[in-house]
Coordinates of C-alpha atoms in Angstrom, one line a residue:
Chain A
M59 CA -138.0 -26.9 9.3
Q60 CA -135.7 -29.8 9.0
F61 CA -131.8 -30.0 8.7
D62 CA -130.0 -33.7 7.9
K63 CA -126.4 -33.9 8.2
N64 CA -125.4 -32.8 5.0
A65 CA -127.4 -30.1 5.2
I66 CA -125.9 -28.7 8.7
E67 CA -122.7 -29.4 7.2
N68 CA -123.3 -27.0 4.3
L69 CA -124.8 -24.4 6.5
E70 CA -122.7 -20.9 6.2
S71 CA -120.4 -20.9 9.0
R72 CA -122.3 -18.3 11.7
Y73 CA -125.6 -19.4 10.6
R74 CA -124.5 -22.9 11.7
A75 CA -122.6 -21.4 14.9
A76 CA -125.7 -19.5 15.9
L77 CA -128.4 -22.5 15.1
I78 CA -126.0 -25.1 16.9
N79 CA -125.5 -23.0 19.9
S80 CA -128.9 -22.8 20.4
V81 CA -130.6 -26.6 20.3
S82 CA -129.4 -27.4 23.3
G83 CA -131.8 -25.6 24.8
F84 CA -131.4 -22.9 27.8
K85 CA -128.4 -22.5 29.2
P86 CA -127.2 -20.9 32.6
A87 CA -125.1 -17.8 32.4
N88 CA -122.3 -17.8 35.1
L89 CA -119.4 -15.3 35.5
I90 CA -115.8 -17.1 35.9
G91 CA -113.2 -15.6 37.9
T92 CA -109.3 -16.4 38.0
A93 CA -106.4 -14.8 38.1
N94 CA -102.7 -15.6 36.9
P95 CA -99.8 -16.1 39.4
Q96 CA -99.1 -12.2 39.5
G97 CA -102.7 -12.0 40.5
E98 CA -103.8 -10.2 37.7
T99 CA -107.5 -10.8 37.2
N100 CA -109.6 -12.3 34.7
L101 CA -113.5 -12.4 34.1
A102 CA -115.5 -14.3 31.6
V103 CA -118.9 -15.8 30.4
M104 CA -119.5 -19.4 30.5
S105 CA -122.6 -21.2 29.5
S106 CA -121.5 -24.8 30.0
V107 CA -121.6 -25.2 33.5
V108 CA -123.2 -28.4 34.3
H109 CA -124.2 -30.5 37.4
L110 CA -121.9 -33.3 37.9
G111 CA -122.7 -34.3 41.6
S112 CA -124.0 -33.3 45.2
H113 CA -121.6 -35.8 47.0
P114 CA -119.2 -34.6 46.7
P115 CA -120.3 -31.1 45.4
L116 CA -119.0 -31.1 41.8
L117 CA -119.8 -28.9 38.8
A118 CA -118.1 -29.4 35.2
M119 CA -117.8 -26.7 32.4
V120 CA -116.6 -26.9 28.7
V121 CA -113.9 -24.7 28.0
R122 CA -112.8 -23.4 24.6
P123 CA -109.0 -22.9 24.5
G124 CA -109.4 -19.9 22.1
G125 CA -110.1 -16.0 23.3
D126 CA -110.8 -15.0 26.3
E127 CA -111.7 -18.5 27.7
R128 CA -107.9 -19.2 27.0
H129 CA -106.8 -17.0 30.2
T130 CA -109.2 -18.9 32.2
L131 CA -108.5 -21.8 31.7
A132 CA -104.3 -21.1 31.7
N133 CA -105.2 -19.3 35.2
L134 CA -107.3 -22.2 37.1
L135 CA -104.9 -24.8 35.9
A136 CA -102.1 -23.1 37.2
S137 CA -103.6 -21.9 40.7
G138 CA -106.0 -24.8 40.9
E139 CA -108.9 -22.0 41.8
Y140 CA -111.7 -20.0 40.0
T141 CA -115.1 -18.8 41.0
I142 CA -118.4 -19.6 39.6
N143 CA -121.1 -16.2 39.5
H144 CA -124.6 -16.0 38.8
I145 CA -125.3 -13.5 36.4
N146 CA -128.4 -11.8 37.1
S147 CA -130.5 -9.2 35.5
D148 CA -128.5 -6.1 36.9
I149 CA -125.0 -7.1 35.5
Y150 CA -125.9 -9.0 32.7
R151 CA -125.0 -6.3 29.9
Q152 CA -121.3 -5.9 31.4
A153 CA -121.1 -9.9 31.9
H154 CA -121.9 -9.7 28.0
Q155 CA -119.0 -7.2 27.5
T156 CA -116.2 -9.4 29.3
A157 CA -116.4 -11.0 25.9
A158 CA -114.5 -8.4 24.3
R159 CA -110.6 -8.6 23.6
Y160 CA -109.3 -6.8 25.9
P161 CA -105.1 -6.8 25.8
A162 CA -104.0 -9.3 28.2
K163 CA -102.9 -6.5 30.9
V164 CA -106.8 -5.2 31.2
S165 CA -108.7 -7.0 33.5
E166 CA -112.5 -7.5 32.6
F167 CA -113.5 -6.4 35.9
S168 CA -112.1 -3.0 35.8
A169 CA -113.0 -2.7 31.9
T170 CA -116.4 -3.7 32.6
G171 CA -117.2 -1.8 36.1
L172 CA -117.7 -5.0 37.6
Q173 CA -116.1 -5.1 41.3
E174 CA -113.8 -7.8 42.3
Q175 CA -114.8 -9.4 45.6
W176 CA -112.1 -11.6 47.7
L177 CA -112.2 -14.2 50.3
E178 CA -109.4 -15.0 52.4
G179 CA -107.1 -17.4 51.8
F180 CA -108.3 -17.9 48.0
S181 CA -106.9 -16.8 45.0
A182 CA -109.7 -16.1 42.5
P183 CA -111.8 -13.2 42.5
F184 CA -115.4 -13.2 42.9
V185 CA -118.0 -10.7 41.5
A186 CA -119.1 -8.6 43.8
L187 CA -122.5 -7.8 42.4
A188 CA -123.4 -11.5 41.7
E189 CA -125.9 -12.8 44.7
V190 CA -125.2 -16.3 43.8
K191 CA -121.1 -17.3 44.4
M192 CA -119.1 -20.2 44.7
A193 CA -115.5 -20.8 45.4
M194 CA -114.2 -24.0 43.1
Q195 CA -111.3 -26.3 43.6
L196 CA -110.1 -27.7 40.4
R197 CA -110.5 -31.4 40.9
Q198 CA -110.0 -33.0 36.9
H199 CA -109.2 -31.1 33.7
M200 CA -109.8 -33.5 30.7
P201 CA -108.7 -32.3 26.9
L202 CA -111.7 -33.9 24.7
E203 CA -109.7 -34.6 21.7
I204 CA -112.8 -34.9 19.7
N205 CA -112.7 -31.0 19.0
G206 CA -109.9 -29.4 21.0
T207 CA -112.2 -28.7 24.0
H208 CA -111.1 -29.0 27.7
L209 CA -113.6 -30.5 30.6
V210 CA -113.2 -28.6 33.9
I211 CA -114.7 -30.6 36.4
G212 CA -114.2 -28.7 40.3
E213 CA -115.5 -29.2 43.8
I214 CA -117.4 -26.7 45.8
I215 CA -115.7 -25.3 48.4
H216 CA -117.6 -22.0 49.4
L217 CA -121.0 -21.4 48.7
E218 CA -122.7 -17.5 49.0
L219 CA -126.4 -17.2 48.4
P220 CA -129.3 -14.7 49.1
D221 CA -131.1 -15.7 52.0
N222 CA -134.5 -15.1 50.4
A223 CA -133.6 -17.1 47.5
V224 CA -133.3 -20.5 49.5
R225 CA -136.3 -22.6 50.1
S226 CA -136.8 -24.8 53.7
D227 CA -136.0 -28.0 51.2
G228 CA -132.6 -26.7 50.2
S229 CA -133.5 -25.7 46.6
L230 CA -132.6 -22.2 45.0
N231 CA -135.7 -19.9 43.8
L232 CA -133.6 -18.5 40.7
P233 CA -135.8 -16.1 39.8
A234 CA -136.0 -14.7 43.5
A235 CA -131.9 -14.2 43.0
G236 CA -132.3 -12.4 40.0
T237 CA -130.3 -15.1 37.8
V238 CA -130.6 -15.3 34.5
A239 CA -130.6 -17.8 31.5
L240 CA -128.5 -17.6 28.1
S241 CA -129.6 -18.9 24.8
G242 CA -127.7 -19.2 21.9
L243 CA -124.7 -17.1 22.0
D244 CA -126.2 -13.4 22.9
E245 CA -129.7 -13.6 24.5
Y246 CA -130.2 -12.9 27.9
L247 CA -133.7 -14.1 29.5
T248 CA -135.3 -14.2 33.0
A249 CA -137.8 -17.1 33.7
V250 CA -140.8 -17.5 35.2
A251 CA -142.0 -20.8 37.5
L252 CA -144.4 -22.9 35.8
A253 CA -144.5 -25.4 38.9
R254 CA -142.5 -27.4 40.7
L255 CA -143.8 -31.2 40.8
S256 CA -143.3 -34.1 43.2
Y257 CA -141.1 -36.6 42.9
A258 CA -143.0 -38.9 40.1
K259 CA -144.1 -42.7 40.9
P260 CA -145.7 -45.1 39.0
D261 CA -149.6 -45.2 39.4
L262 CA -149.8 -42.0 41.1
P263 CA -150.5 -38.4 39.7
L264 CA -147.9 -35.8 39.9
R265 CA -148.5 -33.1 42.6
E266 CA -147.7 -29.3 42.7
I267 CA -145.2 -28.6 45.4
S268 CA -146.5 -25.2 46.4
E269 CA -144.2 -22.2 47.2
E270 CA -143.1 -21.8 50.9
S271 CA -142.4 -18.3 52.4
E272 CA -139.4 -18.2 53.7
Chain B
M133 CA -126.0 -17.4 53.8
Q134 CA -122.7 -19.0 53.3
F135 CA -121.5 -22.6 53.3
D136 CA -118.1 -23.7 53.5
K137 CA -116.8 -27.2 52.4
N138 CA -117.4 -28.2 56.0
A139 CA -121.0 -27.1 56.1
I140 CA -121.7 -28.6 52.9
E141 CA -120.9 -32.2 53.7
N142 CA -122.7 -32.0 56.7
L143 CA -125.7 -31.1 55.1
E144 CA -128.7 -33.7 55.2
S145 CA -128.4 -35.6 52.3
R146 CA -131.7 -34.4 50.4
Y147 CA -131.0 -30.8 51.4
R148 CA -127.7 -31.0 50.0
A149 CA -129.4 -32.9 46.7
A150 CA -131.7 -30.1 46.3
L151 CA -129.2 -27.5 46.9
I152 CA -126.1 -28.6 44.7
N153 CA -128.8 -29.5 42.4
S154 CA -129.8 -25.9 41.8
V155 CA -126.3 -24.1 42.2
S156 CA -125.3 -24.2 38.5
G157 CA -128.2 -22.2 37.4
F158 CA -130.7 -23.0 34.8
K159 CA -130.8 -26.0 32.8
P160 CA -132.1 -27.1 29.8
A161 CA -135.1 -29.5 29.8
N162 CA -134.5 -32.3 27.2
L163 CA -136.3 -35.9 26.6
I164 CA -133.8 -38.4 25.7
G165 CA -135.4 -41.4 23.5
T166 CA -133.8 -44.4 23.0
A167 CA -134.5 -48.4 22.0
N168 CA -132.8 -51.0 22.9
P169 CA -131.7 -54.2 20.7
Q170 CA -135.2 -55.7 20.9
G171 CA -136.9 -52.4 20.1
E172 CA -138.3 -51.6 23.4
T173 CA -138.3 -47.7 24.1
N174 CA -137.3 -45.9 26.7
L175 CA -137.7 -41.8 27.4
A176 CA -135.6 -40.1 30.4
V177 CA -135.5 -36.4 31.5
M178 CA -132.0 -34.9 31.2
S179 CA -131.0 -31.6 32.7
S180 CA -127.2 -32.0 31.5
V181 CA -127.0 -31.6 27.6
V182 CA -124.3 -29.2 26.9
H183 CA -123.4 -27.3 23.6
L184 CA -119.8 -28.8 22.6
G185 CA -119.2 -27.5 19.3
S186 CA -120.7 -26.3 16.2
H187 CA -118.5 -27.9 14.0
P188 CA -118.8 -30.9 13.8
P189 CA -122.3 -30.1 15.3
L190 CA -121.8 -32.0 19.1
L191 CA -123.6 -31.9 22.1
A192 CA -122.6 -33.6 25.3
M193 CA -124.3 -34.8 28.1
V194 CA -124.1 -36.2 31.7
V195 CA -125.7 -39.5 32.5
R196 CA -126.1 -41.2 36.4
P197 CA -125.9 -45.0 35.9
G198 CA -128.8 -45.2 37.8
G199 CA -132.7 -45.9 38.2
D200 CA -133.7 -45.1 34.7
E201 CA -130.4 -43.1 33.1
R202 CA -129.2 -46.8 33.2
H203 CA -131.2 -48.1 30.6
T204 CA -130.7 -44.8 28.7
L205 CA -127.3 -45.4 28.9
A206 CA -127.4 -49.0 27.8
N207 CA -129.1 -48.5 24.8
L208 CA -127.5 -46.2 23.5
L209 CA -124.4 -47.6 24.2
A210 CA -125.4 -50.5 22.3
S211 CA -127.0 -48.8 19.4
G212 CA -125.1 -46.0 19.0
E213 CA -127.9 -43.9 18.4
Y214 CA -130.4 -41.6 20.9
T215 CA -132.9 -38.6 20.3
I216 CA -132.7 -35.3 22.2
N217 CA -136.3 -33.7 22.1
H218 CA -136.8 -30.3 24.2
I219 CA -139.4 -30.4 26.7
N220 CA -142.1 -27.5 26.3
S221 CA -144.9 -26.0 28.0
D222 CA -147.5 -28.7 27.0
I223 CA -145.7 -31.8 27.7
Y224 CA -143.7 -30.9 30.7
R225 CA -145.9 -32.9 33.5
Q226 CA -145.3 -35.9 31.5
A227 CA -141.6 -35.2 30.9
H228 CA -141.6 -35.1 34.5
Q229 CA -143.8 -38.3 35.0
T230 CA -140.8 -40.4 33.0
A231 CA -138.8 -40.3 36.0
A232 CA -141.1 -42.9 37.7
R233 CA -139.6 -46.4 38.0
Y234 CA -141.9 -48.4 35.6
P235 CA -141.0 -51.9 35.0
A236 CA -138.3 -52.5 32.6
K237 CA -140.8 -54.0 30.2
V238 CA -143.2 -50.7 30.5
S239 CA -142.1 -48.1 27.9
E240 CA -142.1 -44.5 29.7
F241 CA -143.6 -43.7 26.1
S242 CA -147.3 -45.5 26.8
A243 CA -147.4 -45.1 30.3
T244 CA -147.1 -41.1 29.8
G245 CA -149.0 -40.7 26.9
L246 CA -146.4 -39.1 25.1
Q247 CA -146.3 -40.5 21.3
E248 CA -143.6 -41.9 19.6
Q249 CA -142.2 -40.8 16.2
W250 CA -139.8 -42.5 13.9
L251 CA -137.3 -41.6 11.6
E252 CA -137.0 -44.0 8.4
G253 CA -133.6 -45.8 9.3
F254 CA -132.9 -44.5 12.7
S255 CA -133.3 -46.7 15.6
A256 CA -134.1 -44.5 18.4
P257 CA -137.5 -42.9 19.0
F258 CA -138.3 -39.0 19.1
V259 CA -141.4 -37.6 20.9
A260 CA -144.1 -36.5 18.4
L261 CA -145.2 -33.6 20.4
A262 CA -141.7 -31.9 20.5
E263 CA -141.2 -29.1 18.9
V264 CA -137.6 -29.3 18.8
K265 CA -136.1 -32.6 17.9
M266 CA -132.6 -34.2 17.0
A267 CA -131.2 -37.1 16.0
M268 CA -127.9 -37.9 17.7
Q269 CA -125.3 -40.3 16.5
L270 CA -123.1 -41.3 19.9
R271 CA -119.5 -40.1 18.8
Q272 CA -117.8 -40.9 22.4
H273 CA -118.5 -42.3 25.6
M274 CA -116.5 -41.6 28.8
P275 CA -117.0 -42.9 32.3
L276 CA -115.9 -39.9 35.0
E277 CA -114.1 -42.0 37.5
I278 CA -114.3 -38.9 40.0
N279 CA -117.9 -39.7 40.5
G280 CA -118.8 -42.6 38.2
T281 CA -120.9 -40.6 36.0
H282 CA -120.5 -40.7 32.5
L283 CA -119.9 -38.3 29.9
V284 CA -121.7 -38.6 26.2
I285 CA -120.9 -37.1 23.3
G286 CA -123.1 -37.1 20.3
E287 CA -123.1 -35.7 17.0
I288 CA -126.4 -33.8 15.5
I289 CA -127.2 -35.9 12.0
H290 CA -131.1 -34.5 11.9
L291 CA -132.7 -31.7 13.1
E292 CA -136.1 -30.7 13.4
L293 CA -137.5 -27.4 14.0
P294 CA -140.6 -24.9 14.3
D295 CA -140.5 -22.8 11.3
N296 CA -141.6 -19.7 13.6
A297 CA -138.5 -20.1 15.9
V298 CA -135.5 -19.8 13.8
R299 CA -134.3 -16.4 13.2
S300 CA -132.8 -15.2 9.9
D301 CA -129.2 -15.5 11.9
G302 CA -129.9 -19.0 12.5
S303 CA -130.7 -18.8 16.1
L304 CA -133.5 -20.2 18.2
N305 CA -136.2 -18.0 19.7
L306 CA -136.6 -20.7 22.2
P307 CA -139.7 -19.0 24.1
A308 CA -141.3 -19.0 20.5
A309 CA -140.1 -23.0 20.4
G310 CA -142.4 -23.2 23.9
T311 CA -139.3 -25.0 25.3
V312 CA -139.1 -24.9 29.1
A313 CA -136.0 -24.8 31.5
L314 CA -135.4 -26.8 34.4
S315 CA -134.0 -25.5 37.8
G316 CA -132.7 -28.1 40.3
L317 CA -134.7 -31.5 40.7
D318 CA -138.2 -30.6 40.2
E319 CA -139.1 -26.8 39.1
Y320 CA -139.8 -26.2 35.3
L321 CA -140.1 -22.7 34.4
T322 CA -140.7 -20.5 31.2
A323 CA -138.5 -17.8 30.2
V324 CA -138.9 -14.0 28.9
A325 CA -136.0 -12.4 27.0
L326 CA -134.4 -9.4 28.6
A327 CA -132.0 -8.6 25.2
R328 CA -130.2 -10.0 22.4
L329 CA -126.8 -8.2 22.6
S330 CA -124.1 -7.4 20.0
Y331 CA -120.7 -8.8 19.5
A332 CA -118.7 -7.1 22.7
K333 CA -115.8 -5.2 21.6
P334 CA -113.5 -3.0 23.8
D335 CA -114.4 1.0 23.6
L336 CA -117.8 0.1 21.8
P337 CA -121.0 0.1 23.8
L338 CA -123.5 -2.9 23.1
R339 CA -126.2 -2.8 21.0
E340 CA -129.7 -4.5 21.5
I341 CA -130.3 -7.0 18.4
S342 CA -134.0 -6.4 17.6
E343 CA -136.5 -9.2 17.0
E344 CA -137.0 -9.6 13.1
S345 CA -140.4 -10.8 12.2
E346 CA -139.8 -13.5 10.3

């Protein structure tokens, strides 16, 4: 099946949204926790978190200033703080339900039954049942004029991980943490490792890195 | 296991790189094809492609101006064109091997045995064995001063997909396309669907969207 620029432009809008939201490949499935200056909490699924650098430890995300993401953006700009929580296979249905348009006064935490967890001295809530949790400090905010989205760059200032998912070299075993992936707008998936491959060098065959028992 | 800001700062650098490259969750696994003005081709794994919007159809990616990604960036800035090709389970080893530091005159296509495919009137090469292929026109380039990376925004102007992976609503069945995910710096994974969930509404239970046979 092929689409050129005109064919994409002429697709029915929901079909185009479903298609174009799928073509980047697998997406990370995260819940973003924030609070407004009154301490009212908000929780939103975000599939756009992307690694920016490890020193300093920076993650970026693309936020659409509509619907639920509007509150996320307003809250994190006001407080300079937010949390990133991995969605796992025990909570993906509640996570997806956070996208419903609840009245402004209703927290997605209480509406979906996902419990809040707090870190002393940090203003944004974590998802208690998430296995991988990060406290983020806002470092840069760039509105992207090309389509009205916003690039939000934050630094990881606190990190919680399940012991059994951290390998001896520092890499995470995401399936062991229960972390799920997203595809398109609505599909949640678990993952199965094919292989870890050694650092590539010219004229040397790749080795498989075997899983250690921690 | 917990790390605060100081603990992250004091990690051994390879451990920190492995850890921080893992914490965003699952990443898309794509090969970026470019050519320089002399027509010499380049191919690089990129795990940072992110959906920016579907109308116009925009994808962004974060490029690190070091090693192989330097050639990708120079080529796409010079030509304004690049391709995004999904890595699938048949080619992930060759894809990973493109990261080896070949001499500038050696194309990663010929070095790894991945065959080029060309689209008339388009200057960047596709990966013939990729099932999902996109021709991208550069729309915006933003150096990110915070850590010297570059945000590259492109518009999809041509899209090739396997018929059996396109659902009737436009969404892609990524496992059916053989598409793989990346974790950290070196782990490739296949995915298994948990469920597709209906559009969330307050006070309405989520439905599972069942897979149609196309």
